[in-house]
Tab-separated table of C-alpha atoms in Angstrom:
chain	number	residue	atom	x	y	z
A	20	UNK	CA	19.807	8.632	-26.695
A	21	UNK	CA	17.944	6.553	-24.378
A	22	UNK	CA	16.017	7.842	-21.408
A	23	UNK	CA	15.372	6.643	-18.140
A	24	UNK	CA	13.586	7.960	-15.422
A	25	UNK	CA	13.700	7.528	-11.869
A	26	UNK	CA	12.578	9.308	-8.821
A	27	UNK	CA	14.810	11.745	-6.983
A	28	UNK	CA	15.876	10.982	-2.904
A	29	UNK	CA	18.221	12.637	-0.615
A	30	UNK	CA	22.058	10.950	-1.473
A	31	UNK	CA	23.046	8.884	1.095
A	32	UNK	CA	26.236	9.237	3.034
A	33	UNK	CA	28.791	8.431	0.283
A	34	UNK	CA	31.629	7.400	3.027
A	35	UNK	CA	29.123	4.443	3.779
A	36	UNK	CA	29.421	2.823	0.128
A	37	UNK	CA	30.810	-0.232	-0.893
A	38	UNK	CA	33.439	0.193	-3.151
A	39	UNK	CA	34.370	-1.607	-6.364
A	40	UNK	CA	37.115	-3.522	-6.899
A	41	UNK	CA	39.403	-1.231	-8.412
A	42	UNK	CA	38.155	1.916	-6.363
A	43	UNK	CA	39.241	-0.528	-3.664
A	44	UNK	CA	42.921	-0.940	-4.705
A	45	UNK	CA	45.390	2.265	-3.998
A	46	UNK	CA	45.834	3.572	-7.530
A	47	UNK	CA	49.680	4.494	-8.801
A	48	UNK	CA	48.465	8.026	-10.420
A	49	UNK	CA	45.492	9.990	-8.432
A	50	UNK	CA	46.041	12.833	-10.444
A	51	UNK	CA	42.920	14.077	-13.091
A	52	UNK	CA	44.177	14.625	-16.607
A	53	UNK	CA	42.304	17.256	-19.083
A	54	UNK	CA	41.708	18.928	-22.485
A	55	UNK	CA	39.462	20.885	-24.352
A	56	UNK	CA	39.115	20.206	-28.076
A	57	UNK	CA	37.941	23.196	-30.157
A	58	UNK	CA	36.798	23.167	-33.678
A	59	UNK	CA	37.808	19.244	-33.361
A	60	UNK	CA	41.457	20.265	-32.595
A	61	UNK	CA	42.151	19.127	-29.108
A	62	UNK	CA	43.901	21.551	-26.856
A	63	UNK	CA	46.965	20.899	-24.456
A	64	UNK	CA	46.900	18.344	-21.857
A	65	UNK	CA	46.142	19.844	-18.232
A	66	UNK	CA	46.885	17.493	-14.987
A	67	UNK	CA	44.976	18.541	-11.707
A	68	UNK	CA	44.635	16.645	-8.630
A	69	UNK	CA	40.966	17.382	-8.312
A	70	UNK	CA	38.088	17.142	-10.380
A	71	UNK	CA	36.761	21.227	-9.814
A	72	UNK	CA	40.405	21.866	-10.668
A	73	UNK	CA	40.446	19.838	-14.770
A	74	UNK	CA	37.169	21.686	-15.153
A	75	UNK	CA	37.697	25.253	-14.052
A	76	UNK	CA	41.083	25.023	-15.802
A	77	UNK	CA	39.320	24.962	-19.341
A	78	UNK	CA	36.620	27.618	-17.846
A	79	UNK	CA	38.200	30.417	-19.773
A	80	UNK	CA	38.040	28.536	-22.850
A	81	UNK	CA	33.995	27.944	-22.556
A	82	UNK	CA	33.945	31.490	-22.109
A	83	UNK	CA	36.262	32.494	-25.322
A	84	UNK	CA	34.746	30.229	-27.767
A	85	UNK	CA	31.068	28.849	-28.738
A	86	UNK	CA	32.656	26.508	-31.098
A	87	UNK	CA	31.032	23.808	-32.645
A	88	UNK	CA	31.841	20.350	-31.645
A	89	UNK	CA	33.825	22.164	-28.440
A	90	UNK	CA	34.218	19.563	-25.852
A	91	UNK	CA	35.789	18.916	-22.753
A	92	UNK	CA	37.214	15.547	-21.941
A	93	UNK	CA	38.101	15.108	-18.396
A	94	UNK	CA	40.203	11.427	-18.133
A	95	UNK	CA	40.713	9.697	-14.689
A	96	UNK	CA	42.211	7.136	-14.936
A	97	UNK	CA	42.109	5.288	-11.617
A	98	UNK	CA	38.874	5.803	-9.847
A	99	UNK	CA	38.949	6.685	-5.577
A	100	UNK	CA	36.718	7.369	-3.689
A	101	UNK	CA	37.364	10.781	-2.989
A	102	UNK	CA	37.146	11.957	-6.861
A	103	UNK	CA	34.007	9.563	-7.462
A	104	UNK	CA	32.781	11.606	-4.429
A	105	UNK	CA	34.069	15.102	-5.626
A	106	UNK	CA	32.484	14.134	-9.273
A	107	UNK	CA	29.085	13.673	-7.657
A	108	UNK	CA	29.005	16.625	-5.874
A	109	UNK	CA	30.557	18.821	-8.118
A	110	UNK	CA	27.395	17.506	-10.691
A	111	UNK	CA	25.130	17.095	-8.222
A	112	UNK	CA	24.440	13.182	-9.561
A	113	UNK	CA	21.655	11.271	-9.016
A	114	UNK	CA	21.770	8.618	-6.051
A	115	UNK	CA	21.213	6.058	-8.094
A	116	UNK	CA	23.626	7.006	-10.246
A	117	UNK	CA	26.490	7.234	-7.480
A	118	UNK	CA	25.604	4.062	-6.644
A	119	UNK	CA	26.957	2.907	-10.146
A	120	UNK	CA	29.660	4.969	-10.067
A	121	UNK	CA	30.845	2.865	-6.885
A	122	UNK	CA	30.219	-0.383	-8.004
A	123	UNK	CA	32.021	-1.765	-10.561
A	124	UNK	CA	31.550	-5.085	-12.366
A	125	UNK	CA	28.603	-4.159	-13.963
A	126	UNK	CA	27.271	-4.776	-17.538
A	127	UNK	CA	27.717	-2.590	-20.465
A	128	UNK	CA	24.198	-0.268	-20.279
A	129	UNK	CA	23.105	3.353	-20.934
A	130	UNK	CA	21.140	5.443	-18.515
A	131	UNK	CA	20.311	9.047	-18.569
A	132	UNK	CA	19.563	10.578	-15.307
A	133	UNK	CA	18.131	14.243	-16.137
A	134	UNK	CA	21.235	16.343	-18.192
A	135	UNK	CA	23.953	13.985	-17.035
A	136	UNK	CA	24.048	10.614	-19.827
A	137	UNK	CA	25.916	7.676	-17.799
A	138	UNK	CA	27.504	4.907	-20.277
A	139	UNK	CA	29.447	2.107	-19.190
A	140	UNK	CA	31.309	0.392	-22.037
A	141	UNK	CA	33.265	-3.286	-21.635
A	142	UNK	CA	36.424	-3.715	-23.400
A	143	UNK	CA	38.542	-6.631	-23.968
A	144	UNK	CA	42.015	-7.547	-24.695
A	145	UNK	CA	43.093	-10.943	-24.972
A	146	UNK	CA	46.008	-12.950	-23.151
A	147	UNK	CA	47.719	-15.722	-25.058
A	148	UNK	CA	49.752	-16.861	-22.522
A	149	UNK	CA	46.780	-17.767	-20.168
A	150	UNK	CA	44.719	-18.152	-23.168
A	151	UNK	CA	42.471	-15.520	-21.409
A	152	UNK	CA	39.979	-12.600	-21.988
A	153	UNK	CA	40.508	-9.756	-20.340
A	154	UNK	CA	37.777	-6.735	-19.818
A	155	UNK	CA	38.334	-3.412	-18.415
A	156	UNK	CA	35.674	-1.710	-17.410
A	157	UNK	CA	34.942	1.863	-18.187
A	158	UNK	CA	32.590	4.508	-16.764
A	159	UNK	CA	31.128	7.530	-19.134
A	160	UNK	CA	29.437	10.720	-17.584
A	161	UNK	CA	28.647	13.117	-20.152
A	162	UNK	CA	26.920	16.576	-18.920
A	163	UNK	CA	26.715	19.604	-21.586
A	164	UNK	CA	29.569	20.350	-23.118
A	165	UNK	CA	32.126	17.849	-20.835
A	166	UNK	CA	32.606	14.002	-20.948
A	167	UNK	CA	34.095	12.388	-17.718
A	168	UNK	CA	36.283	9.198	-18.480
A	169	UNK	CA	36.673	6.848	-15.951
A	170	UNK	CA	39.131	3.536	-15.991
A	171	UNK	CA	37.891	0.803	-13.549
A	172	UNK	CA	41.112	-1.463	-15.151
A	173	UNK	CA	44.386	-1.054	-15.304
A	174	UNK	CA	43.946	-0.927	-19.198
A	175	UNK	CA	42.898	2.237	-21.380
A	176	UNK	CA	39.901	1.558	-23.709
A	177	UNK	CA	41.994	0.294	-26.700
A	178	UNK	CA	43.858	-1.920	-24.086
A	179	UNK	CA	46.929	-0.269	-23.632
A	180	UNK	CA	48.353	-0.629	-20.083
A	181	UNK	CA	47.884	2.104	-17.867
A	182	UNK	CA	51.007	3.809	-17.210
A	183	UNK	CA	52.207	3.732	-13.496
A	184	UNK	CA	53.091	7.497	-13.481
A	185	UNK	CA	51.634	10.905	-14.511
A	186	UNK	CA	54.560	11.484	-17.438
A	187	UNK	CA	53.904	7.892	-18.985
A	188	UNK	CA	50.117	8.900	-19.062
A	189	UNK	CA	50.998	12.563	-20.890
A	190	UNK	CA	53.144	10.798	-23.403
A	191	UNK	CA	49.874	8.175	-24.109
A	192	UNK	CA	47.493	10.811	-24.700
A	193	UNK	CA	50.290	13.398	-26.548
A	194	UNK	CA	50.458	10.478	-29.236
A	195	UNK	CA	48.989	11.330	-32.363
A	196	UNK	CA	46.591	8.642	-32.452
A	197	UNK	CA	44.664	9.823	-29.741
A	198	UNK	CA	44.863	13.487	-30.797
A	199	UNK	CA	41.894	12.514	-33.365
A	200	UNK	CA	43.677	13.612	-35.827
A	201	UNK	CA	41.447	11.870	-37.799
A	202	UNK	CA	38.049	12.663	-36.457
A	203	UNK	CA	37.953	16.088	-36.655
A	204	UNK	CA	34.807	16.052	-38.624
A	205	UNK	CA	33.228	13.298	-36.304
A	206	UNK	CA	34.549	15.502	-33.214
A	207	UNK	CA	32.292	18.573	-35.020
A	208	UNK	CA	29.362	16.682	-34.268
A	209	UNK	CA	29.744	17.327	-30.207
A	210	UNK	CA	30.774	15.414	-27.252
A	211	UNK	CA	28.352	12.416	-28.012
A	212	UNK	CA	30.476	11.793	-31.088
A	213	UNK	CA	33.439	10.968	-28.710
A	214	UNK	CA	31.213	8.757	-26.427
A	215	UNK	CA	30.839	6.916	-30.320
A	216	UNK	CA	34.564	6.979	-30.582
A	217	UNK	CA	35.266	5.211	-27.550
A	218	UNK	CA	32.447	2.503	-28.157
A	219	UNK	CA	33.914	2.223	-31.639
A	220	UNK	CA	37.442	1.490	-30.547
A	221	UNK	CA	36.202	-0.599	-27.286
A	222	UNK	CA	34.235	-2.837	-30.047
A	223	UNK	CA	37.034	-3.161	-32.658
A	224	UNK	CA	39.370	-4.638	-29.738
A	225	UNK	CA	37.341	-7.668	-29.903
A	226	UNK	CA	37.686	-8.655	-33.156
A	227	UNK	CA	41.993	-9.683	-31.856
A	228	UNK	CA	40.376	-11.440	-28.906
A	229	UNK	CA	38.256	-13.204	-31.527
A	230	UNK	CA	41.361	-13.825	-33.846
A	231	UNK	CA	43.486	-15.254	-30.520
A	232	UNK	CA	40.035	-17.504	-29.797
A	233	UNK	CA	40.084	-19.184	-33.258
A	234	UNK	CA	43.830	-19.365	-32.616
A	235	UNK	CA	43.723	-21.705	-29.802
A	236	UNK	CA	40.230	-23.508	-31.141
A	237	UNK	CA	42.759	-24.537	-33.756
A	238	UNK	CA	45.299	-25.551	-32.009
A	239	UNK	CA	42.778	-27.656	-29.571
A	240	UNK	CA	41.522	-29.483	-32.765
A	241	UNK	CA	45.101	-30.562	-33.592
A	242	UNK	CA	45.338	-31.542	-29.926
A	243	UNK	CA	41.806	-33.514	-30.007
A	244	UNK	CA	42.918	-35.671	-32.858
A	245	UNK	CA	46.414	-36.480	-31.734
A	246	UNK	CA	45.178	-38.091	-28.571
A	247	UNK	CA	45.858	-35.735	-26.160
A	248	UNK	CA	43.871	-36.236	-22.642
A	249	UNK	CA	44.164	-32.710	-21.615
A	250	UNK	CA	42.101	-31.426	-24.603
A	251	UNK	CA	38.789	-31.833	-23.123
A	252	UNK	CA	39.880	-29.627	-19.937
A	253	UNK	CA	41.072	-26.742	-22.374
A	254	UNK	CA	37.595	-26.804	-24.577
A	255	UNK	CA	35.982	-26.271	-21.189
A	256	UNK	CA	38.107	-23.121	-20.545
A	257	UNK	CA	38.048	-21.841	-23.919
A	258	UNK	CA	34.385	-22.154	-23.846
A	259	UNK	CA	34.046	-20.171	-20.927
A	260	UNK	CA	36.022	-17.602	-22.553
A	261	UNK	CA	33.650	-17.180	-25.283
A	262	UNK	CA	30.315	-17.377	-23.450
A	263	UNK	CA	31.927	-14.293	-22.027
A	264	UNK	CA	32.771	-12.843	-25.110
A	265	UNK	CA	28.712	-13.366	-26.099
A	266	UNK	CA	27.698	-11.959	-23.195
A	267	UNK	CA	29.589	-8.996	-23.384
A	268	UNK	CA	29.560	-8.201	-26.864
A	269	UNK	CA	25.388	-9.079	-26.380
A	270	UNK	CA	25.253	-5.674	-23.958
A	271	UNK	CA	27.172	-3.860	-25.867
A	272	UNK	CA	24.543	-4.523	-28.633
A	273	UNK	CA	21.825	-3.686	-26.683
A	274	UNK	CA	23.637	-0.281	-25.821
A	275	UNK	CA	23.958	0.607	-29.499
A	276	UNK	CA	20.448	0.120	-29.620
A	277	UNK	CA	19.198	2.365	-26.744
A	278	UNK	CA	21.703	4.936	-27.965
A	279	UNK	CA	20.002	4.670	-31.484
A	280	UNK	CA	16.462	4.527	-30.205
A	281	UNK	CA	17.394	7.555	-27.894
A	282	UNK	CA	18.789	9.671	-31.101
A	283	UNK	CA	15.683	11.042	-32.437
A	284	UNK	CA	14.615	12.346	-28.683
A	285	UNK	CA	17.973	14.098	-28.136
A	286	UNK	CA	18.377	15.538	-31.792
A	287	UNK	CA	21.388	13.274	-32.285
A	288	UNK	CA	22.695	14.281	-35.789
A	289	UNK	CA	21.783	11.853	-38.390
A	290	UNK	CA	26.007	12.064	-39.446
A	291	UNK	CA	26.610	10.586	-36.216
A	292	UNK	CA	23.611	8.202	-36.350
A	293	UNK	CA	25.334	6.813	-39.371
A	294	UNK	CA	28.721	6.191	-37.262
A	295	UNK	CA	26.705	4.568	-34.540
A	296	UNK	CA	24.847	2.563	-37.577
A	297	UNK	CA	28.728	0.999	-38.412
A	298	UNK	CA	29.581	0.197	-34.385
A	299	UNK	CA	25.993	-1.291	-34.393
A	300	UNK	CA	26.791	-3.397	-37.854
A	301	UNK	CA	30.817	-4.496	-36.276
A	302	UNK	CA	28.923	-5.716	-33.655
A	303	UNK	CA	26.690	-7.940	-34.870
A	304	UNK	CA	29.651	-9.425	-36.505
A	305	UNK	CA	31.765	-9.882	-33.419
A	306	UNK	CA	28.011	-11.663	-31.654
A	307	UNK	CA	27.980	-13.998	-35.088
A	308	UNK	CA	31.619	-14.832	-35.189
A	309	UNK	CA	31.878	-15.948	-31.748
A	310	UNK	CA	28.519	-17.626	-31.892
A	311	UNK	CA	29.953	-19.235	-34.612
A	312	UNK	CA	33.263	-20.325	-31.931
A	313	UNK	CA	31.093	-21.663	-29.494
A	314	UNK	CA	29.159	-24.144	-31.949
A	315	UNK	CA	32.660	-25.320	-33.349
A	316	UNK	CA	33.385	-25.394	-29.672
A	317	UNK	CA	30.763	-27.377	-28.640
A	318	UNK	CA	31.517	-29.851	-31.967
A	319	UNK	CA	34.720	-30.355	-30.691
A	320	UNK	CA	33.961	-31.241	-27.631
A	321	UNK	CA	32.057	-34.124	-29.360
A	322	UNK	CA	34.616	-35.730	-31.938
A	323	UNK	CA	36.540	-35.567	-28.241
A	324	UNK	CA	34.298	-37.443	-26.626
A	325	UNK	CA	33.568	-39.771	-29.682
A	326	UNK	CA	37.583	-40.013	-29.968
A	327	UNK	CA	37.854	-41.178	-25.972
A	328	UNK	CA	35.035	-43.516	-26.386
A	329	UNK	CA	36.832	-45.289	-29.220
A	330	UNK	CA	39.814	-45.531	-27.835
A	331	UNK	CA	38.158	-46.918	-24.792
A	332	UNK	CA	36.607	-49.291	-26.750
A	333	UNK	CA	40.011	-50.054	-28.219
A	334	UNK	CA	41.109	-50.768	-25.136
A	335	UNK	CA	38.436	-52.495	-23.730
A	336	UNK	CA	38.916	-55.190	-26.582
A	337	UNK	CA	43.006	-55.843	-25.526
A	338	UNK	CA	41.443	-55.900	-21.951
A	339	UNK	CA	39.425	-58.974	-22.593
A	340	UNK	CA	41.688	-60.203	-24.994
A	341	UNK	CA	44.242	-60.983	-22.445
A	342	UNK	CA	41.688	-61.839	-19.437
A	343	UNK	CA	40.738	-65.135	-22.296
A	344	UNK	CA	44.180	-65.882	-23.197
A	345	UNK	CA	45.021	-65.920	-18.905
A	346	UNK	CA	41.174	-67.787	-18.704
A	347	UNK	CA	42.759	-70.902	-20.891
A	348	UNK	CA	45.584	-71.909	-18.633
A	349	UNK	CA	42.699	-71.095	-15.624
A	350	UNK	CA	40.367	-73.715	-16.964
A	351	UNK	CA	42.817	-76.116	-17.596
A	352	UNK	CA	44.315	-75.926	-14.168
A	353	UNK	CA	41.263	-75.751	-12.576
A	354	UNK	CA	39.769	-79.149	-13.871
A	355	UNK	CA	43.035	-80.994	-13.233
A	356	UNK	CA	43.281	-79.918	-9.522
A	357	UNK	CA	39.709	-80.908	-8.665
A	358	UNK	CA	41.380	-84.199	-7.080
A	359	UNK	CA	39.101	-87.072	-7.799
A	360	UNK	CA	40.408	-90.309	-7.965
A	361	UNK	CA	38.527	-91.362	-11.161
A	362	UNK	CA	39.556	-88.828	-13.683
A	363	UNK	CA	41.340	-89.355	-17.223
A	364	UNK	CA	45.203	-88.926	-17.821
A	365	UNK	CA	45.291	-88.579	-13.613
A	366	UNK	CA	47.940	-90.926	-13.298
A	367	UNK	CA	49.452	-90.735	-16.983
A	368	UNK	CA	53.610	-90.205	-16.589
A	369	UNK	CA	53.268	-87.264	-19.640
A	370	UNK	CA	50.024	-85.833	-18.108
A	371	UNK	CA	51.587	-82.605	-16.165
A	372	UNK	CA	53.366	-82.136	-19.846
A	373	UNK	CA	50.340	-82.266	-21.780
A	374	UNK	CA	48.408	-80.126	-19.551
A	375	UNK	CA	51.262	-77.076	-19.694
A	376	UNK	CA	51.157	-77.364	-23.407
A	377	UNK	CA	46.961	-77.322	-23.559
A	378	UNK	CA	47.160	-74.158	-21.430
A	379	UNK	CA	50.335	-72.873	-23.798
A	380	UNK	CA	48.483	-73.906	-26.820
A	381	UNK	CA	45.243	-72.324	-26.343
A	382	UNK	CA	46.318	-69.043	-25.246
A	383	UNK	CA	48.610	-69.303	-28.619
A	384	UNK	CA	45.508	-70.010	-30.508
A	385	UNK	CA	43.306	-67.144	-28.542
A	386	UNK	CA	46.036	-64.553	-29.369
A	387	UNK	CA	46.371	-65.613	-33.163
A	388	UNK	CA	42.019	-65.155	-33.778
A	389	UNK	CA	42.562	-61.454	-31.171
A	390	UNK	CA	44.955	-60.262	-33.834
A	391	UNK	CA	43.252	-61.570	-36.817
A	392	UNK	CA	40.600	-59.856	-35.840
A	393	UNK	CA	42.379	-56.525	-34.663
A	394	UNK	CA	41.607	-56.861	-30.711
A	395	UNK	CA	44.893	-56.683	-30.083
């Protein structure tokens, strides 16, 4: 896995840190959830209130068993500040690294800061309702043997809600699809395998939030070509939705890629090489499909603008159709009230007769050549 390298300073006061947005918010469950998995069979659920307490409880098991594949997985799934601050100290993390821990909102990436690998992976879930995307953001600290989860969201990595209280949370992680059942011989290969697990399942959740996408790009081409004025307004959105799809699936790429190039330095197995080798190739379809969702996109968006300009034009043509047909009777009156004495049919007894039927007949005649010629 990738490396990177930066200089060591004294860690600031971490009471003086900005925190992120969900840190921010007073989370519904504070409590630290826990198991070990030996020989890929993952123990019973423990649920501390601090972080020293999830890891001493599976102490005795370190001690029992050299297993391979033994990990701990530590889940917390509402970040504070007090067990971002415990998890630094308790780890003694870089500064640089607390600082990322504090700050959420940041792109999917992969740092290594000494023993401790930090991974921050971008999931999304999309809403139909408000024809949104939605990404939770997850932090990764992996030291020896353990692998810290932690939820910036409200959503678990394969988008399911977090529960609001500590049983609801139990019952999510007692069901037997996130027992691994499964993966037991990915699980062998150590706690990066997991790390692969959860980029796996964080990447197939956007292949639904492309299937919603082409959903609504669908429905906003029936909507384009049935006249509706509100399309253009909803390509815009939609569009937005999928640059951040691009840009999010892009770093997730990029992440795959460090992790790859960082394999043969950290004597990755080549089994779990091969996993990372299928995220890597699900990924570059998820980058090509909604590439391919922003260029229908953007066609859309001109047949729409094509359609408005015709109808414009359409309308333009009745426009001027009518200002001729109202210019006739204009003309007509405006010769006959120029008052000269000397002028033709002045002082005829059927003049103010003929003149309402010259203004009646031309505008009769205008509006026969308008629809002849479909301007009206």
């Amino acid at each position: 896995m990738s490396s990177h390298s930066r200089q060591r300073f004294d860690r600031p006061s971490l009471r003086k840190r900005t925190m992120g947005a969900s840190a921010a918010t007073a989370p519904r469950v504070s409590s630290v959830f826990s198991r070990r998995i030996v020989d890929s069979e993952p123990q019973q659920l423990q649920v501390t209130e601090a972080f020293s307490d999830a890891l001493s409880a599976h102490a005795a098991d370190r001690s029992e068993t050299q297993a391979t594949g033994s990990i701990t997985q530590v889940v917390i799934p509402h970040s504070t500040p007090e067990v971002l601050a415990e998890v630094a100290s308790a780890w003694d993390l870089h500064p640089v690294l607390v600082d990322d821990l504090f700050h959420a909102n940041q792109r999917a990436k992969v740092e290594r800061y000494g023993d401790v690998l930090f991974v921050v992976l971008k999931s999304a879930v999309y809403i139909d309702a408000k024809e949104e995307v939605e990404f939770n953001e997850f932090h990764l600290l992996m030291k020896d043997d353990a692998l810290v989860i932690i939820c910036q969201g409200d959503r678990f990595i394969d988008g399911t809600p977090i529960p609001p209280d500590t049983d609801g949370i139990q019952e999510y992680f007692s069901n037997e699809k996130r027992s691994w059942t499964k993966d037991r011989d990915l699980l062998a290969l150590g706690p990066e395998a997991l790390i692969y697990r959860l980029l796996d399942t964080a990447v197939d959740g956007y292949f639904p939030v492309l299937d919603g996408l082409q959903d609504d790009k669908d429905g906003i081409e029936r909507q384009v070509f049935s006249g509706d004025t509100a399309a253009a307004e909803r390509i815009y959105l939609l569009s937005q939705e999928v640059i951040d799809v691009l840009h999010n699936s892009t770093h997730l790429n990029r992440l795959t890629q460090a992790l790859g190039n960082g394999a043969a330095k950290y004597a990755i197995p080549d089994e779990l090489r091969a996993y990372l080798d299928d995220v890597t190739d699900h990924l570059t379809r998820v980058l090509a499909e909604a590439g391919e969702l922003r260029e229908s996109l953007s066609q859309i968006l001109n047949v729409n603008s094509t359609l408005v300009a015709q109808r414009q034009n359409e309308d333009m043509k009745k426009i001027s159709g009518w200002a001729a047909i109202l210019f006739a009777p204009t003309l007509v009156g405006a010769i006959y009230g120029m008052n000269f004495d000397d002028m033709p049919e002045l002082h005829w007894a059927f003049g103010y007769p003929m003149a309402l039927g010259l203004m009646l007949g031309l505008g009769i005649v205008l509006y026969v050549v308008f629809r002849v010629k479909k301007w009206m």
